[in-house]
Coordinates of C-alpha atoms in Angstrom, one line a residue:
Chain A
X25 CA -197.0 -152.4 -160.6
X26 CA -200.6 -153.3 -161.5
X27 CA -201.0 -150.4 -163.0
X28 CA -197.9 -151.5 -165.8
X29 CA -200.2 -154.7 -166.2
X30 CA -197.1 -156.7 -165.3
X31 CA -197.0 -158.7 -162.2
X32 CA -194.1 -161.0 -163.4
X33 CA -190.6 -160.4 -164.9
X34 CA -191.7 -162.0 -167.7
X35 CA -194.5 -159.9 -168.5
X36 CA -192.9 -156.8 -167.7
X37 CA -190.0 -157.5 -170.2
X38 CA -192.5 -158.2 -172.9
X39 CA -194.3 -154.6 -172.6
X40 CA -191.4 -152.8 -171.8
X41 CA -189.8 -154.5 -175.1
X42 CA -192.3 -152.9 -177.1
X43 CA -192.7 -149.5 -175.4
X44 CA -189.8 -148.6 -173.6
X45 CA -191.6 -145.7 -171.5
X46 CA -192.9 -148.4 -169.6
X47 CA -189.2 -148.9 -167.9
X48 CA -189.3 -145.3 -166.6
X49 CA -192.8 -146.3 -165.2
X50 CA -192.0 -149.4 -163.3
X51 CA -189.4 -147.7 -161.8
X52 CA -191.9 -144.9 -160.2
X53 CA -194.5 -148.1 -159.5
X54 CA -191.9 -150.2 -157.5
X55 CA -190.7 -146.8 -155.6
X56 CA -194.4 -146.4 -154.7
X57 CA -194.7 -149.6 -153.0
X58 CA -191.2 -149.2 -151.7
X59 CA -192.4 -146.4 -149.8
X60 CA -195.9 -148.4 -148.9
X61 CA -194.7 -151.5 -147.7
X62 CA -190.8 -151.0 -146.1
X63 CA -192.1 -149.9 -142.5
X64 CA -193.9 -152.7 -142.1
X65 CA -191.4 -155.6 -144.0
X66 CA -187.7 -153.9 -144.0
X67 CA -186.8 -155.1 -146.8
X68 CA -184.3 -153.1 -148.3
X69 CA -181.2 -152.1 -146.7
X70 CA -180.6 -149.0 -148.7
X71 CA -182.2 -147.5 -152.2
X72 CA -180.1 -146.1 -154.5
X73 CA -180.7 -143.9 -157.3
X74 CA -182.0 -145.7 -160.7
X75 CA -179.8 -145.5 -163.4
X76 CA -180.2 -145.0 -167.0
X77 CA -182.0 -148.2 -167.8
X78 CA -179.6 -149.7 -170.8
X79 CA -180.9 -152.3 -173.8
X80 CA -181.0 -155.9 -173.3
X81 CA -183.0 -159.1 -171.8
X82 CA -184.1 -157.5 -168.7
X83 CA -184.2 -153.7 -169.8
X84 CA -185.4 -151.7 -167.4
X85 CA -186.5 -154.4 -165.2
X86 CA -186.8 -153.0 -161.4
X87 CA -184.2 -155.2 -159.7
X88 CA -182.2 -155.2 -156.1
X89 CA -180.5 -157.6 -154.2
X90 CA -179.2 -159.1 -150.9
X91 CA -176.7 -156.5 -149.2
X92 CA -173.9 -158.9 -150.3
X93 CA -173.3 -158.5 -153.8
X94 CA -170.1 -156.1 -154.2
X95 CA -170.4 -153.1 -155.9
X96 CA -167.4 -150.8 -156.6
X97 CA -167.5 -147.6 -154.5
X98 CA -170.8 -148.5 -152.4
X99 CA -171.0 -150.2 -149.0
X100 CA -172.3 -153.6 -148.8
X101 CA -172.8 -154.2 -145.1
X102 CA -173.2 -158.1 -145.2
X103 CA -175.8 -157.8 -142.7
X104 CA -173.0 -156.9 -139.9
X105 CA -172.3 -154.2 -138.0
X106 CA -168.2 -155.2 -138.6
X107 CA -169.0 -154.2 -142.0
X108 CA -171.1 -151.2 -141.5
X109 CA -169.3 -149.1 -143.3
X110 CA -167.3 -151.2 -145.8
X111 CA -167.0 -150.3 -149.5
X112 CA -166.5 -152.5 -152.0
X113 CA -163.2 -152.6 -154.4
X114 CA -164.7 -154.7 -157.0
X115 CA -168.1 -155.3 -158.7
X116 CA -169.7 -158.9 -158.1
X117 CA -169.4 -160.9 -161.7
X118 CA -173.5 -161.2 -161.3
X119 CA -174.2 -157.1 -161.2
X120 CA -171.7 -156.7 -164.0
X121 CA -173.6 -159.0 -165.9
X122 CA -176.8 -157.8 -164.6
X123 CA -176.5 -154.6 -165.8
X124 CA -175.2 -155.7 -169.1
X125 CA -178.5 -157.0 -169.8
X126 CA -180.2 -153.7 -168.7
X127 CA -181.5 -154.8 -165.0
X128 CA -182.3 -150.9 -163.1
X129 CA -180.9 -152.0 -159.5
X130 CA -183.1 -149.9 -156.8
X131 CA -180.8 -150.8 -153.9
X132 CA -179.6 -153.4 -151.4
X133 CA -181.7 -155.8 -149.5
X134 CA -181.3 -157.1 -146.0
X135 CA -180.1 -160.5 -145.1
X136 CA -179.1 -162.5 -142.0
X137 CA -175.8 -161.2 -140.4
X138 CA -172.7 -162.6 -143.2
X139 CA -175.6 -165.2 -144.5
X140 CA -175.5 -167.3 -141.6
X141 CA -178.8 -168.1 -140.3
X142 CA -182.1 -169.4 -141.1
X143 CA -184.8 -167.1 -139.7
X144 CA -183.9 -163.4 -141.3
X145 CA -183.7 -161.5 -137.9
X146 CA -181.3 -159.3 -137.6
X147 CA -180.3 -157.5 -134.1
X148 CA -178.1 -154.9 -136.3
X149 CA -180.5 -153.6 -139.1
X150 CA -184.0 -154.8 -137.8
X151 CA -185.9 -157.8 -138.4
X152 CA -187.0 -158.4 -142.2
X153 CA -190.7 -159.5 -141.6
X154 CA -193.0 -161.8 -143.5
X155 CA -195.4 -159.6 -146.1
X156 CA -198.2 -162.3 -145.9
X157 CA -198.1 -161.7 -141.6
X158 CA -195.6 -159.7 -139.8
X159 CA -195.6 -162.2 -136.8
X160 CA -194.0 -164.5 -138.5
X161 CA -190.3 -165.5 -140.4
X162 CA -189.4 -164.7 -143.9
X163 CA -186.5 -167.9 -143.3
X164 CA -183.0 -166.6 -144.4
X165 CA -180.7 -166.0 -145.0
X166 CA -181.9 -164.0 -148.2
X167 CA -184.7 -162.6 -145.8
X168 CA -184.9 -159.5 -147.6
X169 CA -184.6 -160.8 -151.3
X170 CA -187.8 -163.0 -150.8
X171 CA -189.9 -160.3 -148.8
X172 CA -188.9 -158.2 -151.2
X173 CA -190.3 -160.0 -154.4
X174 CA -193.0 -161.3 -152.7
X175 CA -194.4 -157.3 -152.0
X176 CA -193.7 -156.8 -155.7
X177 CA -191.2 -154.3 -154.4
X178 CA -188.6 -155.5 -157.3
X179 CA -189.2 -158.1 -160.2
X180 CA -187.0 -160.0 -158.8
X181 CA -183.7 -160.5 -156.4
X182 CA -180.4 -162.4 -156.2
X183 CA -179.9 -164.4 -152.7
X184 CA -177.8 -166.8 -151.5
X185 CA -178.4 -170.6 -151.0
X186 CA -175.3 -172.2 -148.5
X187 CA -177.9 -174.4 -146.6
X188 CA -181.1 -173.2 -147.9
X189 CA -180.9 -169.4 -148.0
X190 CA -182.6 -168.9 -151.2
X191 CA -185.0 -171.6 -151.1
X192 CA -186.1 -171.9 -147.5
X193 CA -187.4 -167.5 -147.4
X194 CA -188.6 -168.6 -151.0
X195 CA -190.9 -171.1 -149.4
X196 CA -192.0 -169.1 -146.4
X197 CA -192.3 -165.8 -148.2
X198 CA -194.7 -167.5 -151.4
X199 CA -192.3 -166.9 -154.3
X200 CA -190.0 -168.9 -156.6
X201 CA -186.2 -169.7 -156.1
X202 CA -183.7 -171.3 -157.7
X203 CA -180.1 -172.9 -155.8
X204 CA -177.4 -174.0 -158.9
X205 CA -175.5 -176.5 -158.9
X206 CA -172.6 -175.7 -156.9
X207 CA -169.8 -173.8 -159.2
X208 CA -172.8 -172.9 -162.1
X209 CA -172.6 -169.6 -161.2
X210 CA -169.5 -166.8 -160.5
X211 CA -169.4 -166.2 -156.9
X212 CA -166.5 -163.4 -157.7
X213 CA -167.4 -160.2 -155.9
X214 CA -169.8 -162.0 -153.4
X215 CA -169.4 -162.5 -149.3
X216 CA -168.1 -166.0 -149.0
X217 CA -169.7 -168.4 -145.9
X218 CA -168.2 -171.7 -147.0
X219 CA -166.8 -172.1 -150.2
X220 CA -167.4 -175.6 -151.1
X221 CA -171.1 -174.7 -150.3
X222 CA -172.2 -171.5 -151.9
X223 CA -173.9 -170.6 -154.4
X224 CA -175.5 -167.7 -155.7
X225 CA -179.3 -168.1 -157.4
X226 CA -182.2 -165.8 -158.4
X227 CA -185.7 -165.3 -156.0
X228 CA -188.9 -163.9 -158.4
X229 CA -192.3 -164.7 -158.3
X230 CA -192.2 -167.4 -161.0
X231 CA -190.0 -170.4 -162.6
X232 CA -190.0 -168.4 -166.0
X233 CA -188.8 -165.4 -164.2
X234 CA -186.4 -167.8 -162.2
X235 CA -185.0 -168.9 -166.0
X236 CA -184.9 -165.4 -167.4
X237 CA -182.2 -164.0 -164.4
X238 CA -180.5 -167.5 -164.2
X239 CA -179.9 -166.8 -168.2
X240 CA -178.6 -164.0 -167.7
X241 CA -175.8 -164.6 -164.5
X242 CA -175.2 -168.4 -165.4
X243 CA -172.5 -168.5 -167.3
X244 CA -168.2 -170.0 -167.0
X245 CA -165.8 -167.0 -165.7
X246 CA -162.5 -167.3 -165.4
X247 CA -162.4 -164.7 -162.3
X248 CA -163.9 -167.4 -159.8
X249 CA -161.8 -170.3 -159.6
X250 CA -164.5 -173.0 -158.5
X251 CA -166.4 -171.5 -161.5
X252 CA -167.7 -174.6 -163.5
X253 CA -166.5 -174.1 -167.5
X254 CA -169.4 -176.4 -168.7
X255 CA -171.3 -174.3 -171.2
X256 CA -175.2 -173.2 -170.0
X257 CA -178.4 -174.3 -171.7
X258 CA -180.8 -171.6 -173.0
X259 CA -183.1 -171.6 -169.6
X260 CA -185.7 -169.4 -171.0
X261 CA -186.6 -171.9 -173.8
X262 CA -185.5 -174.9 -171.6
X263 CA -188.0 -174.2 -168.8
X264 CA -191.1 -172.7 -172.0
X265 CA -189.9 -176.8 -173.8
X266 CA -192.3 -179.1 -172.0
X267 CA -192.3 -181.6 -169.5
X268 CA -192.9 -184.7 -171.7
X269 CA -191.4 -188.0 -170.8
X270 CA -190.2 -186.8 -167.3
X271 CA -190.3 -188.3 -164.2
X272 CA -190.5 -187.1 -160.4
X273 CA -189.5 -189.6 -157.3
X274 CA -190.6 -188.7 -154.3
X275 CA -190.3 -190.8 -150.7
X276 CA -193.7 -191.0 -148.7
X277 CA -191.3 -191.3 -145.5
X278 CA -189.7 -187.6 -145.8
X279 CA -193.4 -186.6 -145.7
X280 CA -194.9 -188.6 -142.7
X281 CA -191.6 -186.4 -141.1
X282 CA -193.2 -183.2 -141.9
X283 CA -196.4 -180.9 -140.2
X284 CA -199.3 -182.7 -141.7
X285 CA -200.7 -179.0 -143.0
X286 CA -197.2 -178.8 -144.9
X287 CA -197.1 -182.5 -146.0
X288 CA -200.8 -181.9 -147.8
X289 CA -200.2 -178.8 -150.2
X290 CA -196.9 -180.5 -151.2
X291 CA -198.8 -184.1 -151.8
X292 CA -201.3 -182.0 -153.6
X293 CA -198.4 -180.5 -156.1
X294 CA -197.4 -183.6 -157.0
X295 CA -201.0 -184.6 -158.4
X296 CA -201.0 -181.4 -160.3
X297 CA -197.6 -182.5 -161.5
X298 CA -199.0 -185.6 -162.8
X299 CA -201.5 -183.7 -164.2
X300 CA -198.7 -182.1 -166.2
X301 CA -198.0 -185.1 -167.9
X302 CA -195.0 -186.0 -165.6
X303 CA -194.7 -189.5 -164.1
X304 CA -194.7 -189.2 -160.5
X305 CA -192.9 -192.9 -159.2
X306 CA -191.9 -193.4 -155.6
X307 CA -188.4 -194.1 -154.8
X308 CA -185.2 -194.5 -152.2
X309 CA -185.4 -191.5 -150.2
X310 CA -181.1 -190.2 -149.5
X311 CA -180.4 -190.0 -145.6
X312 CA -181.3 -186.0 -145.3
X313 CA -180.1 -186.5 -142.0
X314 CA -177.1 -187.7 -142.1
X315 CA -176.0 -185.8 -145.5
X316 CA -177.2 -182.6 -143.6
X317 CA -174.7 -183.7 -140.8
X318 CA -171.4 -183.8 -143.2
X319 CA -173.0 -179.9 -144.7
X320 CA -172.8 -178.7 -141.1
X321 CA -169.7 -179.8 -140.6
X322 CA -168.1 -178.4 -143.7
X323 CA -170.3 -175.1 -143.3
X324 CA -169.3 -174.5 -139.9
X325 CA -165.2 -175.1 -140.1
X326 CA -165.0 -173.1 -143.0
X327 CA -167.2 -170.3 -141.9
X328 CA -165.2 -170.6 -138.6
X329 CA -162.0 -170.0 -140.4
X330 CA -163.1 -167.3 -142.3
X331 CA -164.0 -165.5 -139.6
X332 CA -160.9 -166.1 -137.2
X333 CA -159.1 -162.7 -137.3
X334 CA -162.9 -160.9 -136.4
X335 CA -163.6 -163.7 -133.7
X336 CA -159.9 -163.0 -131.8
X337 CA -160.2 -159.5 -131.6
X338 CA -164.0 -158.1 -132.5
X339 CA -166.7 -161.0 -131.4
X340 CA -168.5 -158.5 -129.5
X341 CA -169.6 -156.8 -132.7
X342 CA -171.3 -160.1 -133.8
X343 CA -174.6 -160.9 -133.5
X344 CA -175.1 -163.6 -130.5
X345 CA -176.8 -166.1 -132.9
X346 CA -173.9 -165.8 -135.6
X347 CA -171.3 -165.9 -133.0
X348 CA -172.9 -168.7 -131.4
X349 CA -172.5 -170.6 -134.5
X350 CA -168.7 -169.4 -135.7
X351 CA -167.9 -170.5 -132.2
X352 CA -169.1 -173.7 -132.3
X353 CA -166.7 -174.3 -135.8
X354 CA -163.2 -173.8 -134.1
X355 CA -163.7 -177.4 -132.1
X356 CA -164.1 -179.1 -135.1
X357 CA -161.0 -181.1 -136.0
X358 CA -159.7 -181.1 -139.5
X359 CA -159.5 -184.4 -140.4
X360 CA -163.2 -184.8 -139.5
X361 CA -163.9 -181.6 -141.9
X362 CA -161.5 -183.4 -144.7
X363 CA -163.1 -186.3 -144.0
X364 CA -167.0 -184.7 -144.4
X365 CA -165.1 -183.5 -148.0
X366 CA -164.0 -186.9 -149.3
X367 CA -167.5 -188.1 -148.4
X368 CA -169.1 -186.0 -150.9
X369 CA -168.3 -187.7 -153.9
X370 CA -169.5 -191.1 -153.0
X371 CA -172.2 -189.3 -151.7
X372 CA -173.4 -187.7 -154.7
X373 CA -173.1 -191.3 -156.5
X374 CA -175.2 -192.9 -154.0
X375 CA -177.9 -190.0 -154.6
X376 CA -177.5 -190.3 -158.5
X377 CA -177.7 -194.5 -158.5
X378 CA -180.5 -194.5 -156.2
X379 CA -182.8 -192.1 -155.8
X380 CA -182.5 -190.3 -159.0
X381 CA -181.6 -193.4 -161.1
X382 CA -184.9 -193.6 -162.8
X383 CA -186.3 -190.1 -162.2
X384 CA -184.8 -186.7 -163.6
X385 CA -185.6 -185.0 -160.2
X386 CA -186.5 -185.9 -156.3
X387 CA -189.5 -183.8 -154.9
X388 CA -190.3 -183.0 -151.0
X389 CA -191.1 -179.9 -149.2
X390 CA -189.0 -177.3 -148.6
X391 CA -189.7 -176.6 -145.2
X392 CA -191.1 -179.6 -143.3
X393 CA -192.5 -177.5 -140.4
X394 CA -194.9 -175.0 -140.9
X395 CA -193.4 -171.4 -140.3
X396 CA -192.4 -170.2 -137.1
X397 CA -193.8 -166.5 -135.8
X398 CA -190.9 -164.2 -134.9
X399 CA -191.0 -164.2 -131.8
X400 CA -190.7 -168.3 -131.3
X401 CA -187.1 -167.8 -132.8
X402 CA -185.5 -165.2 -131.4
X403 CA -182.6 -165.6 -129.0
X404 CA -183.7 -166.8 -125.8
X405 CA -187.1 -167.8 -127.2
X406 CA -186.8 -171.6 -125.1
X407 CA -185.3 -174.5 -125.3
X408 CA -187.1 -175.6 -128.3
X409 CA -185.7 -172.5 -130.3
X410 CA -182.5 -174.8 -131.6
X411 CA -184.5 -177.4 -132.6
X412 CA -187.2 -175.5 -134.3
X413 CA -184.3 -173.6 -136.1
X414 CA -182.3 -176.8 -137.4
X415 CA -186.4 -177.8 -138.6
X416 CA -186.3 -174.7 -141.3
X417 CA -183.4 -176.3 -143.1
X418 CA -183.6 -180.0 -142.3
X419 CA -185.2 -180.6 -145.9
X420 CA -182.6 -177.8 -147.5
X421 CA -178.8 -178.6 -146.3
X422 CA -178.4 -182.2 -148.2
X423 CA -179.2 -180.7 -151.8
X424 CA -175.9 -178.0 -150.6
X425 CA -173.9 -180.9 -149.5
X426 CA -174.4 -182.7 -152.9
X427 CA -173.7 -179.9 -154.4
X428 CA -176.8 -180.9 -156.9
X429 CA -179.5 -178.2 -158.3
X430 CA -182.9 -177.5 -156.8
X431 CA -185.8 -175.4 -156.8
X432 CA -188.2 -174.2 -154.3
X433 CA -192.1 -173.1 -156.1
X434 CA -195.2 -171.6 -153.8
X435 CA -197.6 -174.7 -153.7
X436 CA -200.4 -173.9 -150.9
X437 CA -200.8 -172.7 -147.3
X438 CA -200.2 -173.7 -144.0
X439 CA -202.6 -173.9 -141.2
X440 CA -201.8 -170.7 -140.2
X441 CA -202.3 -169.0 -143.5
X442 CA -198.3 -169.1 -144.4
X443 CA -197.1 -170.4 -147.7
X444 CA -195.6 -173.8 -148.4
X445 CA -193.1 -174.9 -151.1
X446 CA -192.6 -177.8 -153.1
X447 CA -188.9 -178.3 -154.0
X448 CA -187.6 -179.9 -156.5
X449 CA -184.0 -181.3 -156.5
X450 CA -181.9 -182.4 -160.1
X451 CA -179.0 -184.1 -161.3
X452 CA -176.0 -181.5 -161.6
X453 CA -175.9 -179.2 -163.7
X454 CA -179.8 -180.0 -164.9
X455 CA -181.4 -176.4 -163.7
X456 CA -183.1 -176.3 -167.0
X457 CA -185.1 -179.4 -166.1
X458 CA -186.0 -177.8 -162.8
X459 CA -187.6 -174.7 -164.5
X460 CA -189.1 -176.6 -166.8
X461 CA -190.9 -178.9 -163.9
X462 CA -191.8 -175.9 -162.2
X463 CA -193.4 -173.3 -165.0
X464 CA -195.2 -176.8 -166.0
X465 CA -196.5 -177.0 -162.6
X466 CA -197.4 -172.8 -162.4
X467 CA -199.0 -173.2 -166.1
X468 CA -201.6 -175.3 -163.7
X469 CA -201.7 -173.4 -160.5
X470 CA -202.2 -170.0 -159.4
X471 CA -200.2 -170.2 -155.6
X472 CA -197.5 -167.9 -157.6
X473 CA -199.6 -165.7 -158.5
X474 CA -201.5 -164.6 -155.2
X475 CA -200.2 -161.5 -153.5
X476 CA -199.5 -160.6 -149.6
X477 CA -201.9 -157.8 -148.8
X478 CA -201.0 -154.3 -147.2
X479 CA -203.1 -153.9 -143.9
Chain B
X12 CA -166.8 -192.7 -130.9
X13 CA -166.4 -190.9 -128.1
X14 CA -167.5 -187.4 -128.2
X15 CA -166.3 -184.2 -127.3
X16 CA -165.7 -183.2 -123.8
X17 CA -166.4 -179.9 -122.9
X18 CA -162.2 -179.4 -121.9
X19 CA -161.5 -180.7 -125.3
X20 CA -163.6 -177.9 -126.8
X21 CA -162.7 -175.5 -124.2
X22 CA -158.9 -176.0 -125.4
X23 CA -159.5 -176.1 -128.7
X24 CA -161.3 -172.7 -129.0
X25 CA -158.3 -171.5 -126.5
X26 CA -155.3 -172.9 -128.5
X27 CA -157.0 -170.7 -131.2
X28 CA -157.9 -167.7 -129.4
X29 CA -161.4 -167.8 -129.3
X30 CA -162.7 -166.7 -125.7
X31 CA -166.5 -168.4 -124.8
X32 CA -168.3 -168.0 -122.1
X33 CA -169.2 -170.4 -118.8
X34 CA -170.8 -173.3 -119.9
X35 CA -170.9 -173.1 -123.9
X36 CA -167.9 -175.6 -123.9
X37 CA -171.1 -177.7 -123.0
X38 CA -173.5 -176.7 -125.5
X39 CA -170.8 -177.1 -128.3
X40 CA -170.0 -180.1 -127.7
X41 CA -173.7 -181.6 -127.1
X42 CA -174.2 -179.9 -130.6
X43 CA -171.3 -181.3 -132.4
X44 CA -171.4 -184.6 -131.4
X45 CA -173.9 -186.5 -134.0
X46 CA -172.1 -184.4 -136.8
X47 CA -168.8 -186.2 -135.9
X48 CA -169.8 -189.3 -135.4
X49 CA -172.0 -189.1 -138.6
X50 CA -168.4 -188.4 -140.1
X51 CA -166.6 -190.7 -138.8
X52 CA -169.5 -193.3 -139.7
X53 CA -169.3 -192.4 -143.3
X54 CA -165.4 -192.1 -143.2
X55 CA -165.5 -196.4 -142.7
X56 CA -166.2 -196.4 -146.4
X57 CA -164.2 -194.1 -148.2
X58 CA -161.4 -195.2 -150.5
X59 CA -158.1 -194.8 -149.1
X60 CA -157.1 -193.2 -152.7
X61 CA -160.1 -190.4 -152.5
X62 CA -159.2 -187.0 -152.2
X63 CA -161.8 -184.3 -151.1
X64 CA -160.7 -182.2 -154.5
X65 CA -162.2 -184.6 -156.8
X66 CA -165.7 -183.4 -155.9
X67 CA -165.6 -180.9 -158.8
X68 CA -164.8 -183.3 -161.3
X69 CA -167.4 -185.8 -159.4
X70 CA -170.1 -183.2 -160.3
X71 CA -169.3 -182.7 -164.0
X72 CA -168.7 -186.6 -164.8
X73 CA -172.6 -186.8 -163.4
X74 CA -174.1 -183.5 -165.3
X75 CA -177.3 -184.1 -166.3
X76 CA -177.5 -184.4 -170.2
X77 CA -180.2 -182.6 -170.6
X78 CA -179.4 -179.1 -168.8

């Protein structure tokens, strides 16, 4: 893709607007390093024959997304050998609209098995692994959507965010993701985990890219009832309008919890934010901990009972980490899960009267522990493995449970050489103040722009 | 609160068909027991008139006005 002059989505729409041969040409440039770097990152899931690149925002634009979006006629495999073989009825509401701008979709990505897990192994289609070091995670469960754009395979990828699945392998794979507000975007056509939890947001390498996707999939739809009707912003010019007369809380405590090499870069993105022109004030952190506990609880009994007909008769075919966890679910008693519902109102009050009721966003890292290699995270790694896994989304679940906005941008390295996020979390509904905080913080930075090198 | 015992998860999985193996009942119900209690914590305050449905509304009453 260098050769196009184009590392970001951005870019690449603005050539390929004024010569179009340059969409026929990033397709053969993203093939190229397709064929380079899948051996060593297996990222994609499947490649599928470009189409006929069509007019419109993102014409052209080299696209492919986790193996969870339906598509009519073609297998979407959820990560799971139960659905190996499945083909799709319908079309997901985000590829119909997708392609209506023009997006070339090169294929399918991998993902954790059904989207529930943090690390992106997977025992069925291989482990997705980190471009900037093999050894280590890419965080899931969009594994393959973040490895993905951060190899500049694609522009950019679609993931999924139920506890952190878009922004935690955004974090540890050095690229830029966005979770909506829960209900901002159509989840018709897509693999549900827990339906008062997902969402469905875009991975590239920068905030503007972030705005140009969300633009295009971010609108009411009648087809998904938990669809919000509220009318969208225009993100592209929302994120390009300045961060004047903005301000950022952030709680020292939520970073005297975290690796000190993690808790520095982050620290550090805040200055530049400043910098920006944004008034960085200290306020009442939420309880992450306790918030996180209600998410688990509502995650696991409805993934649990989504999953009880394949659990009776076909839990062998599961992978032991996702059976582990649907297992757990079924011992959960339903007043406790309707209870962990009711909660979430007051909950979001609280979060809106305190911590956000003088700032337009909360900031903290994305990942408060500095990224685990492979091999300290795969089943039967210790008996550290659980905790170090309920580590990678400790600082992620609470945003799901509120139901709130937020946004994960590269901001530095860890000790080890592995990237670390700052992530930003909104009022609902407020994305457009997220993209703006974060291209304001990339106009001043360069952490999005450095690339993962093929050894 | 008294948490989980291991028979209580053991029967609930069973009563729903679920088979786990020796000694998980344990594991699940070590794991589960701060995210009950954290509920059952929580559910002290909650208005008796509440109902988990108006979370939706909740969201759009506190949109951002600036999007």
């Amino acid at each position: 893709m260098s050769a196009l002059r184009a590392d970001t989505l951005v870019e690449y729409a603005a050539v390929a607007a004024r010569d179009p041969a340059v969409r026929a040409q990033a397709v053969v440039a993203c093939l190229a390093r397709i064929e380079q770097w899948q051996p060593r990152i297996n990222a994609f899931r499947r490649l599928d024959a470009p189409e006929h690149a069509a007019d419109g925002a993102l014409a052209g634009a080299p696209l492919a997304h986790k193996d969870m979006f339906y598509r009519a006629g073609r297998v979407s495999a959820c990560g799971s050998a139960l659905r190996r073989d499945w083909v799709a009825a319908e079309t997901a509401a985000v590829l119909e609209r997708l392609d209506a701008a023009g997006a070339t979709t090169l294929g399918t990505l991998n993902m954790t098995e059904f989207a529930y897990g943090p690390t992106g192994q997977s025992e069925t289609f291989g482990d997705v692994r980190n471009p900037w070091n093999t050894a280590f995670i890419t965080g899931g469960s969009s594994s393959g959507s973040a490895a993905a754009v951060a190899a500049r395979l694609v522009y950019g990828a679609l993931g999924s965010d139920t506890g952190g699945s878009v922004r935690l392998p955004a974090s540890v794979c050095g690229v830029t993701g966005l979770k909506p507000t829960w209900g901002r975007v159509s989840r018709r056509g897509t693999l549900p985990l827990s339906h008062s939890l997902d969402t469905v947001g875009p991975i590239a390498r920068t905030a503007a890219d972030c705005a140009l996707l969300f633009d295009v999939i971010a609108s009411p739809d009648a087809g998904d009832p938990q669809n919000s009707p509220l009318p969208p912003a225009d993100y592209p010019a929302v994120a390009a309008g300045g961060v004047g007369g903005l301000r950022v809380g952030w709680s020292p405590a939520l970073f005297a919890h975290c690796d000190g090499d993690v808790a520095a870069p982050v620290e550090q993105a805040l200055a530049a934010l400043r910098a920006a022109g944004v008034e960085v004030v200290e306020v009442e952190a939420p309880d992450i901990d306790g918030l996180s506990a209600h998410c688990m609880t509502v995650m696991q009994a409805e993934a649990s009972a989504l999953h009880g007909n394949w659990m009776r008769t076909r839990a062998a075919d599961y992978e032991s980490g996702t059976r582990a966890r649907l297992q757990a679910g079924y011992a959960i008693p339903a007043t406790v899960y309707v209870d962990a519902l009711r909660h979430r109102t007051p909950a979001l009050e609280r979060f809106q009267a305190r911590t956000l009721a003088r700032t337009d966003a909360f900031a903290l890292p994305t990942v408060p522990v500095r990224v685990p290699m492979l091999a300290e995270t795969l089943p039967g790694a210790g008996a550290d493995m659980a905790r170090k896994l309920g580590d990678l989304t400790r600082y992620t679940r609470w945003v799901n449970y509120l139901g709130v906005p937020a946004i994960s941008v590269p901001c530095g390295v860890d000790g080890r050489g592995l990237p670390v996020g700052l992530q930003l979390v909104g009022r609902p509904f407020a994305e457009g103040t997220l993209l703006a905080l974060a291209h304001a913080y990339q106009q001043l930075t360069d952490w999005h722009r450095r690339q993962p090198v093929l050894l | 609160m008294t948490p989980l015992t291991p028979a209580a998860v053991s029967g609930a999985l069973a009563a729903q068909g679920i088979e786990i193996a020796p000694g998980r009942a344990e594991r699940i119900a070590r794991a589960l027991a701060p995210l009950l209690a954290a509920v059952v914590a929580d559910a002290q305050s909650l208005a008796f008139d509440l109902e988990a449905p108006d979370f939706a509304a909740a969201l759009a009453r506190n949109a951002s006005a600036v999007r």
